[in-house]
Amino acid sequence: MERDAALGLVKKYTEKDITYRHLISVEGVMRALARHFGEDEDRWGYAGLFHDLDYDQTADDFEKHTQLTVEWLKNEGFDDERVLNAILAHKDPQYRDDLLSHAIVNADAIAGLLVASALVRPEKAAGMKVSSVKKKLKEKSFAPGVEREEIREVKESIGLELDEFIQIGIDGLQSVASEIELT
Ligand SMILES: [Fe+2]
């Protein structure tokens, strides 16, 4: 699938701009992680881009969250099993069986913290520093919806040191910043 077609699906199925921007931000982080690990960048990018595709439809019916996304994607002819598995895995630990399906959990959380951090900076995503992101990580009242544990456990999850992971996350966010009004 070409990225334009993938973005078309995101526009088709999301309702809220905040969901669209979240998906792009996680895609950016996942692409940067794929580059770091020498993995398939499109595959990892699409896992990020689609992971919360049904979010606006399943907010009141969390049981269906991710299941509905997988159903839609299959109907659209998207059948990369590893991506579909990673989408299920970001919600349900039983599917976490490879690097991709673990990475999506960490990427989801760091993207949330990075976007929230960028939004309170005049320069937005430009010039973000690992040290300032770590301060935001410790500040529990900042972006309280971000699952801090899913960032801190990155070493156990995908073998990266926290600082390195945050730097990769910053690079990933910056690579998509112009698409989500963070420049
Ligand atoms: Fe997410």
mmCIF file of C-alpha atoms and ligand atoms in Angstrom:
data_model
loop_
_atom_site.group_PDB
_atom_site.id
_atom_site.type_symbol
_atom_site.label_atom_id
_atom_site.label_comp_id
_atom_site.label_asym_id
_atom_site.label_seq_id
_atom_site.Cartn_x
_atom_site.Cartn_y
_atom_site.Cartn_z
ATOM 1 C CA MET A 1 0.000 0.000 0.000
ATOM 2 C CA GLU A 2 1.234 3.497 -0.865
ATOM 3 C CA ARG A 3 1.344 6.041 1.925
ATOM 4 C CA ASP A 4 -1.221 8.274 0.187
ATOM 5 C CA ALA A 5 -3.692 5.400 0.154
ATOM 6 C CA ALA A 6 -2.933 4.671 3.805
ATOM 7 C CA LEU A 7 -3.534 8.314 4.714
ATOM 8 C CA GLY A 8 -6.780 8.139 2.759
ATOM 9 C CA LEU A 9 -7.940 5.309 5.026
ATOM 10 C CA VAL A 10 -7.015 7.319 8.098
ATOM 11 C CA LYS A 11 -9.054 10.272 6.817
ATOM 12 C CA LYS A 12 -11.942 7.973 5.951
ATOM 13 C CA TYR A 13 -12.193 6.253 9.335
ATOM 14 C CA THR A 14 -11.163 8.891 11.882
ATOM 15 C CA GLU A 15 -13.543 11.638 12.908
ATOM 16 C CA LYS A 16 -11.477 13.828 15.169
ATOM 17 C CA ASP A 17 -8.458 15.816 14.165
ATOM 18 C CA ILE A 18 -6.754 14.869 17.438
ATOM 19 C CA THR A 19 -7.020 11.182 16.496
ATOM 20 C CA TYR A 20 -5.614 11.872 13.026
ATOM 21 C CA ARG A 21 -2.687 13.781 14.506
ATOM 22 C CA HIS A 22 -2.058 11.073 17.104
ATOM 23 C CA LEU A 23 -1.885 8.408 14.405
ATOM 24 C CA ILE A 24 0.570 10.410 12.296
ATOM 25 C CA SER A 25 2.759 11.048 15.345
ATOM 26 C CA VAL A 26 2.916 7.347 16.234
ATOM 27 C CA GLU A 27 3.653 6.546 12.590
ATOM 28 C CA GLY A 28 6.609 8.943 12.694
ATOM 29 C CA VAL A 29 7.989 7.338 15.853
ATOM 30 C CA MET A 30 7.492 3.835 14.459
ATOM 31 C CA ARG A 31 9.300 4.705 11.229
ATOM 32 C CA ALA A 32 12.240 6.055 13.219
ATOM 33 C CA LEU A 33 12.311 2.889 15.349
ATOM 34 C CA ALA A 34 12.197 0.713 12.210
ATOM 35 C CA ARG A 35 15.160 2.628 10.775
ATOM 36 C CA HIS A 36 17.041 2.114 14.036
ATOM 37 C CA PHE A 37 16.399 -1.626 14.086
ATOM 38 C CA GLY A 38 16.828 -2.137 10.327
ATOM 39 C CA GLU A 39 13.207 -3.299 10.094
ATOM 40 C CA ASP A 40 10.662 -2.690 7.336
ATOM 41 C CA GLU A 41 9.853 1.012 7.650
ATOM 42 C CA ASP A 42 6.501 0.892 5.861
ATOM 43 C CA ARG A 43 5.299 -2.073 7.874
ATOM 44 C CA TRP A 44 6.207 -0.403 11.157
ATOM 45 C CA GLY A 45 4.864 2.928 9.934
ATOM 46 C CA TYR A 46 1.471 1.434 9.050
ATOM 47 C CA ALA A 47 1.227 -0.315 12.402
ATOM 48 C CA GLY A 48 1.603 3.131 13.971
ATOM 49 C CA LEU A 49 -0.655 4.869 11.487
ATOM 50 C CA PHE A 50 -3.523 2.399 11.869
ATOM 51 C CA HIS A 51 -3.245 1.305 15.505
ATOM 52 C CA ASP A 52 -6.076 3.553 16.775
ATOM 53 C CA LEU A 53 -8.022 3.816 13.524
ATOM 54 C CA ASP A 54 -11.315 2.932 15.218
ATOM 55 C CA TYR A 55 -10.696 5.125 18.268
ATOM 56 C CA ASP A 56 -13.456 7.631 17.477
ATOM 57 C CA GLN A 57 -15.952 4.797 16.982
ATOM 58 C CA THR A 58 -15.040 2.630 19.940
ATOM 59 C CA ALA A 59 -14.529 5.189 22.710
ATOM 60 C CA ASP A 60 -17.797 4.018 24.310
ATOM 61 C CA ASP A 61 -17.277 0.361 23.444
ATOM 62 C CA PHE A 62 -13.681 -0.424 24.309
ATOM 63 C CA GLU A 63 -14.232 -4.155 23.798
ATOM 64 C CA LYS A 64 -14.393 -3.491 20.063
ATOM 65 C CA HIS A 65 -11.291 -1.299 20.034
ATOM 66 C CA THR A 66 -8.686 -2.720 17.594
ATOM 67 C CA GLN A 67 -11.070 -5.538 16.532
ATOM 68 C CA LEU A 68 -13.015 -3.052 14.434
ATOM 69 C CA THR A 69 -9.804 -1.648 12.935
ATOM 70 C CA VAL A 70 -8.656 -5.110 11.861
ATOM 71 C CA GLU A 71 -12.072 -5.784 10.317
ATOM 72 C CA TRP A 72 -11.990 -2.504 8.364
ATOM 73 C CA LEU A 73 -8.436 -3.021 7.134
ATOM 74 C CA LYS A 74 -9.160 -6.540 5.929
ATOM 75 C CA ASN A 75 -12.224 -5.225 4.087
ATOM 76 C CA GLU A 76 -9.990 -2.605 2.487
ATOM 77 C CA GLY A 77 -7.700 -5.372 1.249
ATOM 78 C CA PHE A 78 -4.926 -4.695 3.749
ATOM 79 C CA ASP A 79 -3.736 -8.066 4.944
ATOM 80 C CA ASP A 80 -0.260 -7.680 6.453
ATOM 81 C CA GLU A 81 -0.686 -10.100 9.353
ATOM 82 C CA ARG A 82 2.225 -8.645 11.307
ATOM 83 C CA VAL A 83 0.696 -5.162 11.184
ATOM 84 C CA LEU A 84 -2.767 -6.462 12.105
ATOM 85 C CA ASN A 85 -1.231 -8.392 14.991
ATOM 86 C CA ALA A 86 0.618 -5.301 16.227
ATOM 87 C CA ILE A 87 -2.644 -3.332 16.170
ATOM 88 C CA LEU A 88 -4.292 -5.966 18.380
ATOM 89 C CA ALA A 89 -1.152 -6.095 20.540
ATOM 90 C CA HIS A 90 -1.146 -2.429 21.469
ATOM 91 C CA LYS A 91 -4.321 -3.107 23.453
ATOM 92 C CA ASP A 92 -3.980 -6.767 24.369
ATOM 93 C CA PRO A 93 -0.664 -8.155 25.704
ATOM 94 C CA GLN A 94 -1.444 -11.678 24.509
ATOM 95 C CA TYR A 95 -0.574 -10.606 20.955
ATOM 96 C CA ARG A 96 2.863 -9.212 21.843
ATOM 97 C CA ASP A 97 5.037 -11.817 20.190
ATOM 98 C CA ASP A 98 7.624 -9.912 18.123
ATOM 99 C CA LEU A 99 9.649 -6.705 18.172
ATOM 100 C CA LEU A 100 7.002 -4.797 16.207
ATOM 101 C CA SER A 101 4.145 -5.730 18.524
ATOM 102 C CA HIS A 102 6.163 -4.653 21.560
ATOM 103 C CA ALA A 103 7.462 -1.463 19.963
ATOM 104 C CA ILE A 104 3.974 -0.185 19.161
ATOM 105 C CA VAL A 105 3.173 0.004 22.876
ATOM 106 C CA ASN A 106 6.242 2.099 23.675
ATOM 107 C CA ALA A 107 5.811 4.247 20.554
ATOM 108 C CA ASP A 108 2.173 4.982 21.397
ATOM 109 C CA ALA A 109 3.146 6.280 24.832
ATOM 110 C CA ILE A 110 6.228 8.308 23.857
ATOM 111 C CA ALA A 111 4.369 9.916 20.946
ATOM 112 C CA GLY A 112 1.711 11.089 23.388
ATOM 113 C CA LEU A 113 4.292 12.635 25.696
ATOM 114 C CA LEU A 114 6.268 14.184 22.829
ATOM 115 C CA VAL A 115 3.233 15.771 21.194
ATOM 116 C CA ALA A 116 2.038 17.179 24.528
ATOM 117 C CA SER A 117 5.564 18.519 25.154
ATOM 118 C CA ALA A 118 5.793 20.055 21.676
ATOM 119 C CA LEU A 119 2.447 21.797 22.070
ATOM 120 C CA VAL A 120 3.665 23.835 25.048
ATOM 121 C CA ARG A 121 6.871 24.973 23.286
ATOM 122 C CA PRO A 122 6.975 28.046 21.028
ATOM 123 C CA GLU A 123 9.272 26.130 18.643
ATOM 124 C CA LYS A 124 6.916 23.124 18.821
ATOM 125 C CA ALA A 125 8.793 19.953 17.762
ATOM 126 C CA ALA A 126 11.946 21.770 16.603
ATOM 127 C CA GLY A 127 14.980 21.552 18.873
ATOM 128 C CA MET A 128 13.403 19.237 21.452
ATOM 129 C CA LYS A 129 15.888 17.807 23.929
ATOM 130 C CA VAL A 130 15.920 14.406 25.614
ATOM 131 C CA SER A 131 16.543 16.059 28.992
ATOM 132 C CA SER A 132 13.426 18.223 28.799
ATOM 133 C CA VAL A 133 11.283 15.280 27.705
ATOM 134 C CA LYS A 134 12.585 13.330 30.718
ATOM 135 C CA LYS A 135 11.498 16.190 32.974
ATOM 136 C CA LYS A 136 8.002 15.982 31.495
ATOM 137 C CA LEU A 137 8.078 12.236 32.073
ATOM 138 C CA LYS A 138 8.659 12.830 35.797
ATOM 139 C CA GLU A 139 6.030 15.561 36.023
ATOM 140 C CA LYS A 140 2.961 13.429 36.695
ATOM 141 C CA SER A 141 0.478 16.278 36.337
ATOM 142 C CA PHE A 142 1.712 16.936 32.795
ATOM 143 C CA ALA A 143 -0.247 15.008 30.145
ATOM 144 C CA PRO A 144 -1.644 12.635 32.802
ATOM 145 C CA GLY A 145 -3.191 10.372 30.165
ATOM 146 C CA VAL A 146 0.249 9.217 29.016
ATOM 147 C CA GLU A 147 1.117 5.750 30.333
ATOM 148 C CA ARG A 148 4.511 6.531 31.885
ATOM 149 C CA GLU A 149 5.252 2.859 32.547
ATOM 150 C CA GLU A 150 5.039 2.080 28.826
ATOM 151 C CA ILE A 151 7.887 4.559 28.305
ATOM 152 C CA ARG A 152 10.020 3.544 31.307
ATOM 153 C CA GLU A 153 9.865 -0.166 30.523
ATOM 154 C CA VAL A 154 11.338 0.318 27.035
ATOM 155 C CA LYS A 155 14.532 -1.558 27.930
ATOM 156 C CA GLU A 156 12.636 -4.698 28.940
ATOM 157 C CA SER A 157 10.276 -4.293 26.018
ATOM 158 C CA ILE A 158 12.563 -3.622 23.028
ATOM 159 C CA GLY A 159 16.057 -3.378 24.509
ATOM 160 C CA LEU A 160 16.603 0.366 24.161
ATOM 161 C CA GLU A 161 18.002 2.646 26.831
ATOM 162 C CA LEU A 162 15.501 5.315 27.814
ATOM 163 C CA ASP A 163 17.597 8.235 26.516
ATOM 164 C CA GLU A 164 18.186 6.579 23.167
ATOM 165 C CA PHE A 165 14.510 5.724 22.836
ATOM 166 C CA ILE A 166 13.464 9.306 23.571
ATOM 167 C CA GLN A 167 15.952 10.621 20.997
ATOM 168 C CA ILE A 168 14.612 8.230 18.352
ATOM 169 C CA GLY A 169 11.100 9.334 19.303
ATOM 170 C CA ILE A 170 12.033 13.008 18.902
ATOM 171 C CA ASP A 171 13.573 12.296 15.478
ATOM 172 C CA GLY A 172 10.416 10.425 14.474
ATOM 173 C CA LEU A 173 8.103 13.188 15.610
ATOM 174 C CA GLN A 174 10.175 15.820 13.836
ATOM 175 C CA SER A 175 9.951 13.821 10.608
ATOM 176 C CA VAL A 176 6.152 14.219 10.568
ATOM 177 C CA ALA A 177 5.849 17.527 12.440
ATOM 178 C CA SER A 178 4.911 19.517 9.330
ATOM 179 C CA GLU A 179 1.922 17.219 8.763
ATOM 180 C CA ILE A 180 0.457 17.800 12.230
ATOM 181 C CA GLU A 181 1.034 21.488 12.806
ATOM 182 C CA LEU A 182 4.041 21.018 15.062
ATOM 183 C CA THR A 183 6.499 23.166 13.136
HETATM 184 FE FE FE B 1 -2.542 5.292 20.379
#
